[in-house]
mmCIF file of C-alpha atoms in Angstrom:
data_model
loop_
_atom_site.group_PDB
_atom_site.id
_atom_site.type_symbol
_atom_site.label_atom_id
_atom_site.label_comp_id
_atom_site.label_asym_id
_atom_site.label_seq_id
_atom_site.Cartn_x
_atom_site.Cartn_y
_atom_site.Cartn_z
ATOM 1 C CA MET A 18 45.696 23.118 -58.672
ATOM 2 C CA THR A 19 47.856 20.715 -56.318
ATOM 3 C CA ARG A 20 50.160 18.345 -58.374
ATOM 4 C CA LEU A 21 48.525 14.933 -58.665
ATOM 5 C CA ASP A 22 50.777 11.670 -58.439
ATOM 6 C CA GLY A 23 50.358 8.756 -60.876
ATOM 7 C CA ALA A 24 51.072 7.997 -64.780
ATOM 8 C CA ASP A 25 49.912 9.313 -68.127
ATOM 9 C CA GLN A 26 47.996 5.678 -69.350
ATOM 10 C CA VAL A 27 45.837 4.629 -72.293
ATOM 11 C CA LEU A 28 42.708 3.103 -71.198
ATOM 12 C CA THR A 29 39.964 1.161 -72.759
ATOM 13 C CA GLY A 30 36.944 -0.659 -72.019
ATOM 14 C CA TRP A 31 36.115 -3.949 -71.430
ATOM 15 C CA GLY A 32 35.257 -4.288 -75.307
ATOM 16 C CA ARG A 33 38.750 -2.262 -76.470
ATOM 17 C CA THR A 34 37.261 0.210 -78.283
ATOM 18 C CA ALA A 35 37.819 4.032 -78.559
ATOM 19 C CA PRO A 36 40.773 4.097 -76.443
ATOM 20 C CA SER A 37 42.053 7.079 -74.961
ATOM 21 C CA ARG A 38 44.798 8.722 -72.937
ATOM 22 C CA ALA A 39 44.088 9.819 -69.383
ATOM 23 C CA PHE A 40 46.018 10.914 -66.192
ATOM 24 C CA VAL A 41 45.678 7.795 -63.821
ATOM 25 C CA ALA A 42 46.107 8.189 -60.034
ATOM 26 C CA ALA A 43 45.940 5.652 -57.249
ATOM 27 C CA PRO A 44 45.238 7.628 -53.892
ATOM 28 C CA GLY A 45 46.538 5.372 -50.828
ATOM 29 C CA ASP A 46 44.101 6.468 -47.978
ATOM 30 C CA VAL A 47 41.162 8.773 -47.581
ATOM 31 C CA THR A 48 43.122 12.160 -47.157
ATOM 32 C CA GLN A 49 44.800 11.660 -50.546
ATOM 33 C CA LEU A 50 41.307 11.061 -52.128
ATOM 34 C CA GLN A 51 40.265 14.200 -50.465
ATOM 35 C CA GLU A 52 43.210 16.096 -51.699
ATOM 36 C CA ILE A 53 42.596 14.938 -55.607
ATOM 37 C CA ILE A 54 39.102 15.664 -55.561
ATOM 38 C CA ALA A 55 39.652 18.977 -54.155
ATOM 39 C CA ALA A 56 42.171 19.928 -56.552
ATOM 40 C CA GLN A 57 39.517 20.010 -59.667
ATOM 41 C CA PRO A 58 41.402 18.940 -62.351
ATOM 42 C CA ALA A 59 40.446 20.909 -65.484
ATOM 43 C CA ARG A 60 39.022 18.210 -67.273
ATOM 44 C CA GLY A 61 37.529 16.557 -64.420
ATOM 45 C CA LEU A 62 37.956 13.261 -62.554
ATOM 46 C CA LEU A 63 36.563 9.410 -62.819
ATOM 47 C CA ALA A 64 36.582 6.859 -60.455
ATOM 48 C CA ARG A 65 37.588 3.449 -62.107
ATOM 49 C CA GLY A 66 36.692 -0.096 -60.785
ATOM 50 C CA ALA A 67 37.937 -2.994 -62.384
ATOM 51 C CA GLY A 68 37.904 -1.435 -66.128
ATOM 52 C CA ARG A 69 34.858 -4.046 -67.580
ATOM 53 C CA SER A 70 32.464 -1.430 -68.395
ATOM 54 C CA TYR A 71 31.469 -1.594 -71.999
ATOM 55 C CA GLY A 72 32.483 1.351 -74.577
ATOM 56 C CA ASP A 73 34.319 4.159 -72.624
ATOM 57 C CA ALA A 74 32.622 4.662 -69.089
ATOM 58 C CA ALA A 75 35.715 3.856 -67.366
ATOM 59 C CA GLN A 76 37.935 6.359 -69.038
ATOM 60 C CA ASN A 77 38.116 10.329 -69.368
ATOM 61 C CA ALA A 78 40.003 11.512 -72.082
ATOM 62 C CA GLY A 79 42.426 14.166 -71.084
ATOM 63 C CA GLY A 80 41.626 14.164 -67.755
ATOM 64 C CA TYR A 81 42.178 12.460 -64.870
ATOM 65 C CA VAL A 82 41.280 8.894 -63.819
ATOM 66 C CA LEU A 83 41.137 7.176 -59.984
ATOM 67 C CA HIS A 84 41.982 3.483 -60.433
ATOM 68 C CA PRO A 85 41.089 1.972 -58.266
ATOM 69 C CA VAL A 86 39.271 3.984 -55.723
ATOM 70 C CA THR A 87 39.043 0.616 -53.664
ATOM 71 C CA ALA A 88 41.343 -2.294 -53.139
ATOM 72 C CA PRO A 89 39.731 -5.692 -54.540
ATOM 73 C CA ARG A 90 37.727 -6.848 -51.588
ATOM 74 C CA VAL A 91 35.459 -9.900 -50.782
ATOM 75 C CA GLU A 92 33.721 -10.358 -47.983
ATOM 76 C CA VAL A 93 31.788 -13.842 -47.653
ATOM 77 C CA ASP A 94 28.632 -14.502 -45.310
ATOM 78 C CA ALA A 95 28.268 -18.424 -45.547
ATOM 79 C CA ALA A 96 24.575 -18.549 -43.691
ATOM 80 C CA PRO A 97 22.775 -16.636 -46.413
ATOM 81 C CA ALA A 98 25.264 -17.553 -49.123
ATOM 82 C CA THR A 99 25.970 -13.826 -50.002
ATOM 83 C CA ALA A 100 29.283 -12.215 -50.978
ATOM 84 C CA GLN A 101 29.840 -8.060 -50.591
ATOM 85 C CA VAL A 102 32.453 -7.221 -53.222
ATOM 86 C CA SER A 103 34.359 -3.610 -53.791
ATOM 87 C CA ALA A 104 33.553 -1.957 -57.097
ATOM 88 C CA SER A 105 37.101 -2.864 -57.994
ATOM 89 C CA THR A 106 37.015 -6.847 -57.526
ATOM 90 C CA THR A 107 37.076 -8.636 -60.424
ATOM 91 C CA PHE A 108 35.028 -11.934 -60.900
ATOM 92 C CA ALA A 109 38.256 -14.121 -61.148
ATOM 93 C CA GLN A 110 39.354 -12.623 -57.272
ATOM 94 C CA LEU A 111 35.604 -13.469 -56.546
ATOM 95 C CA LEU A 112 36.005 -16.907 -57.347
#
């Protein structure tokens, strides 16, 4: 398996219950993301957005977490008054 760059971190969901420790990596581009996926970490791989899920949906105890998979991004279309945002965008960033 290829060594994945990142850091050992304690993660919680929005409710801050059941913290768990995972190896967190932030892919810089599509090539790095493909390498991380191809490495097939033993405890799996989870994509984490802003970490605002309740419970433990944004955690992977003992495994790898990609955070953020996408950079926060907001695209506003004024005509229909809509916005498209990436998974790691927070409400504060949208506002």
